[in-house]
Tab-separated table of C-alpha atoms in Angstrom:
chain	number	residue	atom	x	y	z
J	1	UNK	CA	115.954	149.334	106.923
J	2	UNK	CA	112.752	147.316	107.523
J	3	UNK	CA	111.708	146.266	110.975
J	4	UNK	CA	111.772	142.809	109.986
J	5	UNK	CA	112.752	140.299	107.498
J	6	UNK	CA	111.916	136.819	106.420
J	7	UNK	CA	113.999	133.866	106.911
J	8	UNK	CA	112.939	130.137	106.265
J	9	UNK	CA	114.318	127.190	108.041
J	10	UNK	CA	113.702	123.527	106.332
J	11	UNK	CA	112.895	121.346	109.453
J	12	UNK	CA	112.262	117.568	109.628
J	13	UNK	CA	108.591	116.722	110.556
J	14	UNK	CA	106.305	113.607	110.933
J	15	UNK	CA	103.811	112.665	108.235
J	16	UNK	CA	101.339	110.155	108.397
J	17	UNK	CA	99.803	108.511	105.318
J	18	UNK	CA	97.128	105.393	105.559
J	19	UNK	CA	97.318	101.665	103.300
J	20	UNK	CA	94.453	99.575	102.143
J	21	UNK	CA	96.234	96.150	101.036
J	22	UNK	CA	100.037	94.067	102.081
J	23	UNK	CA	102.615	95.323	100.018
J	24	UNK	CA	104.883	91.744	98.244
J	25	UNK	CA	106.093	90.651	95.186
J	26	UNK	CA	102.515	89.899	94.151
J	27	UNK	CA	101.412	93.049	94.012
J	28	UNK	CA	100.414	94.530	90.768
J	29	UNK	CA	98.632	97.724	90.908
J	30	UNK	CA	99.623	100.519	93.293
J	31	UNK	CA	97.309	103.798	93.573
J	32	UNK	CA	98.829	106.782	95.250
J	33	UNK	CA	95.147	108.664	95.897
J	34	UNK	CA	95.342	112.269	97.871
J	35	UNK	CA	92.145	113.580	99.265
J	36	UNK	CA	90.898	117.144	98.665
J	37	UNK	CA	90.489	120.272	100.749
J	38	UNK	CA	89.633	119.700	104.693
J	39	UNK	CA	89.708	115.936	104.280
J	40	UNK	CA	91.728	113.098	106.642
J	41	UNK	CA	93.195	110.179	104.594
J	42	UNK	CA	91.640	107.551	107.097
J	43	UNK	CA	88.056	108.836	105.902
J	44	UNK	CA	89.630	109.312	102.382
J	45	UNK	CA	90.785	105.940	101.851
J	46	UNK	CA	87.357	104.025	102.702
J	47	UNK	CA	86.241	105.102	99.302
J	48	UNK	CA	89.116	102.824	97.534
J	49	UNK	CA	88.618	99.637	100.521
J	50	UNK	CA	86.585	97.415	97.944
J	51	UNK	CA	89.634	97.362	95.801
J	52	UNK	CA	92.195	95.294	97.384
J	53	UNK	CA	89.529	93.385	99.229
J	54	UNK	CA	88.395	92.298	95.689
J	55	UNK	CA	91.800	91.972	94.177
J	56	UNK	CA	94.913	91.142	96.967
J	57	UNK	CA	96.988	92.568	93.679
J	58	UNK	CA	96.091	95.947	94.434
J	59	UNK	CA	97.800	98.094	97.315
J	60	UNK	CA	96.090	101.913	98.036
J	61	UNK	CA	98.349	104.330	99.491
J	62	UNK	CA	96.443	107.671	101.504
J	63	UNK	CA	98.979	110.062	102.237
J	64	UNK	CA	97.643	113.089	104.239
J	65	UNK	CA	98.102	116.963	104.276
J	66	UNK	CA	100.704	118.121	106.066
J	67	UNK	CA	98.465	120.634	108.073
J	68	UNK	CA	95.751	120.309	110.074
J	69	UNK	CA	93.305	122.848	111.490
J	70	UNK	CA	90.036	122.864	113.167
J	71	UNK	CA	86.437	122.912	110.369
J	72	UNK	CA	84.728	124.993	112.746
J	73	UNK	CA	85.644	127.305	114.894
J	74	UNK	CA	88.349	125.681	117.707
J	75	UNK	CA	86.932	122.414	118.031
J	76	UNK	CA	85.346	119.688	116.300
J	77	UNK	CA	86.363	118.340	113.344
J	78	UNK	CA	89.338	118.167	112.295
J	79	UNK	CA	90.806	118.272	108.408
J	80	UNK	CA	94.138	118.696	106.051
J	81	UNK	CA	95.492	120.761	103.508
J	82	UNK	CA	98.162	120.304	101.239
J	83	UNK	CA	98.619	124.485	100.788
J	84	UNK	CA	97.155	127.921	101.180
J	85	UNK	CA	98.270	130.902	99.370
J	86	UNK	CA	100.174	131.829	102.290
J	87	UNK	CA	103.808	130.727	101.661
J	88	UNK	CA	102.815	128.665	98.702
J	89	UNK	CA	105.757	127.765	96.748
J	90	UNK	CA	107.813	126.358	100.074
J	91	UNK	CA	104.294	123.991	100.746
J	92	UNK	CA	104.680	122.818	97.068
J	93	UNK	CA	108.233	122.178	98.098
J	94	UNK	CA	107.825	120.524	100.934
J	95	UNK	CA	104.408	118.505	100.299
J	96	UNK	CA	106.503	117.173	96.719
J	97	UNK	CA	109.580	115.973	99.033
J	98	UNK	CA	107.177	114.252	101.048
J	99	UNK	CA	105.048	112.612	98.422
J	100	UNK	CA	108.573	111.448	96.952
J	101	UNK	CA	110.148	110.270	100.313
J	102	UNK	CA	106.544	108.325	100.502
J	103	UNK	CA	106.567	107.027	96.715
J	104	UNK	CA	110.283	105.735	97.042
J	105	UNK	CA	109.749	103.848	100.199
J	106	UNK	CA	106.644	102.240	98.905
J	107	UNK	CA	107.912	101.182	95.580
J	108	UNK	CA	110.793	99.728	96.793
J	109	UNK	CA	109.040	97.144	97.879
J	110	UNK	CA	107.087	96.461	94.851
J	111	UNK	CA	108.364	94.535	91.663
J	112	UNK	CA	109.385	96.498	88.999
J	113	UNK	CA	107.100	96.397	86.410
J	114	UNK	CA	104.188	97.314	88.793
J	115	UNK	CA	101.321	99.671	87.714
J	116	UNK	CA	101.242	102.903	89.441
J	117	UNK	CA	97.779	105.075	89.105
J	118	UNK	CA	98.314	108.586	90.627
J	119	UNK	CA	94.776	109.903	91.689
J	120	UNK	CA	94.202	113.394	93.364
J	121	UNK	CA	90.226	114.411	94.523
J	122	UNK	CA	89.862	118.373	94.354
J	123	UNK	CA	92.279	119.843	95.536
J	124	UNK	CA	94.296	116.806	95.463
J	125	UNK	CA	94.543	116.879	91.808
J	126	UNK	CA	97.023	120.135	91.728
J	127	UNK	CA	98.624	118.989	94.506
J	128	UNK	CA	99.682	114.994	92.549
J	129	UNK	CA	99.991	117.136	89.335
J	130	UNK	CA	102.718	119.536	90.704
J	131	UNK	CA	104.097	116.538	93.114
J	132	UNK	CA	104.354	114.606	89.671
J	133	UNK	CA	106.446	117.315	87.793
J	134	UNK	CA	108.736	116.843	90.335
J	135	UNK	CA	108.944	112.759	91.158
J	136	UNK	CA	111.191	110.067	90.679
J	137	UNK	CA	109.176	107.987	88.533
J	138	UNK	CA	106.667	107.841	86.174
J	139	UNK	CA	102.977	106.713	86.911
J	140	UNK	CA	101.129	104.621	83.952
J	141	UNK	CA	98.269	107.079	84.176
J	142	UNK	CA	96.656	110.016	86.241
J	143	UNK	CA	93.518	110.505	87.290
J	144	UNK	CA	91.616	114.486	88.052
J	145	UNK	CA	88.679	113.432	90.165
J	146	UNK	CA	86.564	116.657	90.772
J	147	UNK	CA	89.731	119.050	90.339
J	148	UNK	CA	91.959	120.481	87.360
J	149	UNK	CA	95.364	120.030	86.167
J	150	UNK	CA	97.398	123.396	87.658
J	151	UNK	CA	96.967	126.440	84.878
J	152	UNK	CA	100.048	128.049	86.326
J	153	UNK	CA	102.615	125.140	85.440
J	154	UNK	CA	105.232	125.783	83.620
J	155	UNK	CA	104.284	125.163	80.083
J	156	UNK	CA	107.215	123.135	79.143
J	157	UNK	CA	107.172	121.566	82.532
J	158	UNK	CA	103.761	120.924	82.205
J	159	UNK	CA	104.135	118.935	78.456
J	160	UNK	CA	107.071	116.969	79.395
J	161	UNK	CA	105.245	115.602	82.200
J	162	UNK	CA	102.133	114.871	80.391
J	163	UNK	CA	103.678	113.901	77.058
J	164	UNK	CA	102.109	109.916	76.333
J	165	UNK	CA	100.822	109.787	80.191
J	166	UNK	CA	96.952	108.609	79.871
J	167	UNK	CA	95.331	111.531	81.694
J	168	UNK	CA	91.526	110.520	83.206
J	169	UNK	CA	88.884	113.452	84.338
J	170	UNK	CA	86.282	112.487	86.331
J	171	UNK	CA	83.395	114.481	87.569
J	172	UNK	CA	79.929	114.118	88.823
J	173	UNK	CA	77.342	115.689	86.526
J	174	UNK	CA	75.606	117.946	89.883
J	175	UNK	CA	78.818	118.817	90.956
J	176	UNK	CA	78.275	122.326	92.941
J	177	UNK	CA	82.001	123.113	92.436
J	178	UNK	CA	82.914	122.376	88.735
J	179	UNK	CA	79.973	123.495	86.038
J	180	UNK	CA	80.277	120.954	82.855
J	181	UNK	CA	81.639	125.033	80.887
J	182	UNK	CA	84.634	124.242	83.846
J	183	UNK	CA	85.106	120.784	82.723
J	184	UNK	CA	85.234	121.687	79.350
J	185	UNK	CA	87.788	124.178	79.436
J	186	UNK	CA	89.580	122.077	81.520
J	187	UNK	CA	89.525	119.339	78.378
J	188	UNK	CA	90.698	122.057	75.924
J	189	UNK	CA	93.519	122.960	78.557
J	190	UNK	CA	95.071	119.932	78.366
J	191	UNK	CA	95.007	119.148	74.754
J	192	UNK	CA	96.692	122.174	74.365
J	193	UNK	CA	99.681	120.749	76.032
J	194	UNK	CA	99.351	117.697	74.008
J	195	UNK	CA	97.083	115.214	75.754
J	196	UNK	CA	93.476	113.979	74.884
J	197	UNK	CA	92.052	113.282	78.233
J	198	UNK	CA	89.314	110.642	79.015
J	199	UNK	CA	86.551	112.029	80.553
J	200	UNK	CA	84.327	110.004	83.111
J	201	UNK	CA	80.823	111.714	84.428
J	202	UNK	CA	78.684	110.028	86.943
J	203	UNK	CA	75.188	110.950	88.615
J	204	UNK	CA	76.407	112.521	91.399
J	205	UNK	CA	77.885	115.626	93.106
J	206	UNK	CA	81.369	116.736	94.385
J	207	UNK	CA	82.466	113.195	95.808
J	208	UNK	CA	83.784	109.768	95.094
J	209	UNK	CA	82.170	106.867	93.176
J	210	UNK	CA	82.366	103.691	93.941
J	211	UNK	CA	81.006	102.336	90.619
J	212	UNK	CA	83.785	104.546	88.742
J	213	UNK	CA	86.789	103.701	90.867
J	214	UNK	CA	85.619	99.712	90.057
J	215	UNK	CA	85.970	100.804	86.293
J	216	UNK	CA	89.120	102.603	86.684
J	217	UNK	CA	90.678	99.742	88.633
J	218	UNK	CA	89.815	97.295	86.145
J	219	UNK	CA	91.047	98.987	83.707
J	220	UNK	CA	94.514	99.458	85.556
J	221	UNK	CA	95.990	96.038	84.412
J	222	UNK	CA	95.879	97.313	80.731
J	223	UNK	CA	97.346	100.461	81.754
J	224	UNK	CA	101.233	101.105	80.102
């Protein structure tokens, strides 16, 4: 008999997310946007500000990581992630009841024929990919910024979500995480599940743009 065993307790737990815009019956366009590896959403969602300042339509919702650890060393900085290998499949399960908790309470509040654009940065784009397998509704598009769609979905899991949902990769052309071979293969991933995605490259490395996320918003009222 081993000297120990495993048990798992599902606990109730504060999450905090960040908003750029006022939520009413005029708004339009929602984005859901989750930030990459060792990121906060309060720095994450300055990159998306211009938006609803430009266009009161437009509501940006930042939810955060639900854990938090120390950059360097303990002190200093401070950053999220949405999962480690450690214990992975309960994070999934916990970070897509949060996401969905978060989604319903927001959209609630939003007329029904509102836009939704679901963007994840890095390692935010497995993390909306997997929460979106899994949610409540149905975004009009989704947007890979400097990440990939997760290779280890479940294929038919994988094609149902993605079957007729406009699928957007965006990547810097210097990025030092994601050679243009990378991007590429992620391309041919996803048409084999179905999808032809658009691909947006801009001078830059692994980081937002503001000059892309202008297009991409623009583009959102045509979206569905």
């Amino acid at each position: 008999m081993p000297a120990s065993e495993e048990h798992q307790l599902t606990v109730s737990r504060t999450a905090r997310y960040y908003q750029a815009g006022v939520l009413s019956g005029a708004t339009r366009q929602v984005w859901f946007v989750c930030h990459g590896y060792g990121q906060l959403a309060a720095y994450f969602i300055r990159h998306f500000h211009s938006l609803p300042q430009h266009d009161p339509t437009t509501v940006i919702i930042a939810p955060e990581g639900l854990s938090r650890f120390y950059l360097n060393g303990t002190g200093g900085r401070i950053g999220a992630t949405w999962m480690t290998r450690e214990d992975r499949l309960a994070e999934i399960e916990d970070y897509g009841a949060y996401l969905n908790q978060l989604a319903g309470a927001i959209l609630t509040r939003c007329p029904a024929d509102v836009q939704v654009t679901v963007l994840g940065f890095s390692q935010g784009a497995a993390t909306v990919s997997r929460w979106l397998a899994r949610a409540r509704f149905r975004p009009a598009r989704l947007i890979l910024w400097a990440g990939a769609f997760p290779a280890d979905m479940e294929f038919t899991v994988a094609t149902r979500l993605l079957e007729q949902l406009p699928v957007v990769l965006v990547c810097g052309d210097q990025d030092q995480f994601i050679s243009p071979e990378e991007l590429t293969r992620q391309q041919q991933f996803l048409q084999s599940l179905g999808v032809e995605p658009v691909i947006i490259r801009f001078p830059g490395r692994h980081e937002m743009n503001l000059g892309v996320l202008q297009q991409l918003h623009q583009a959102g009222s045509g979206v569905g």
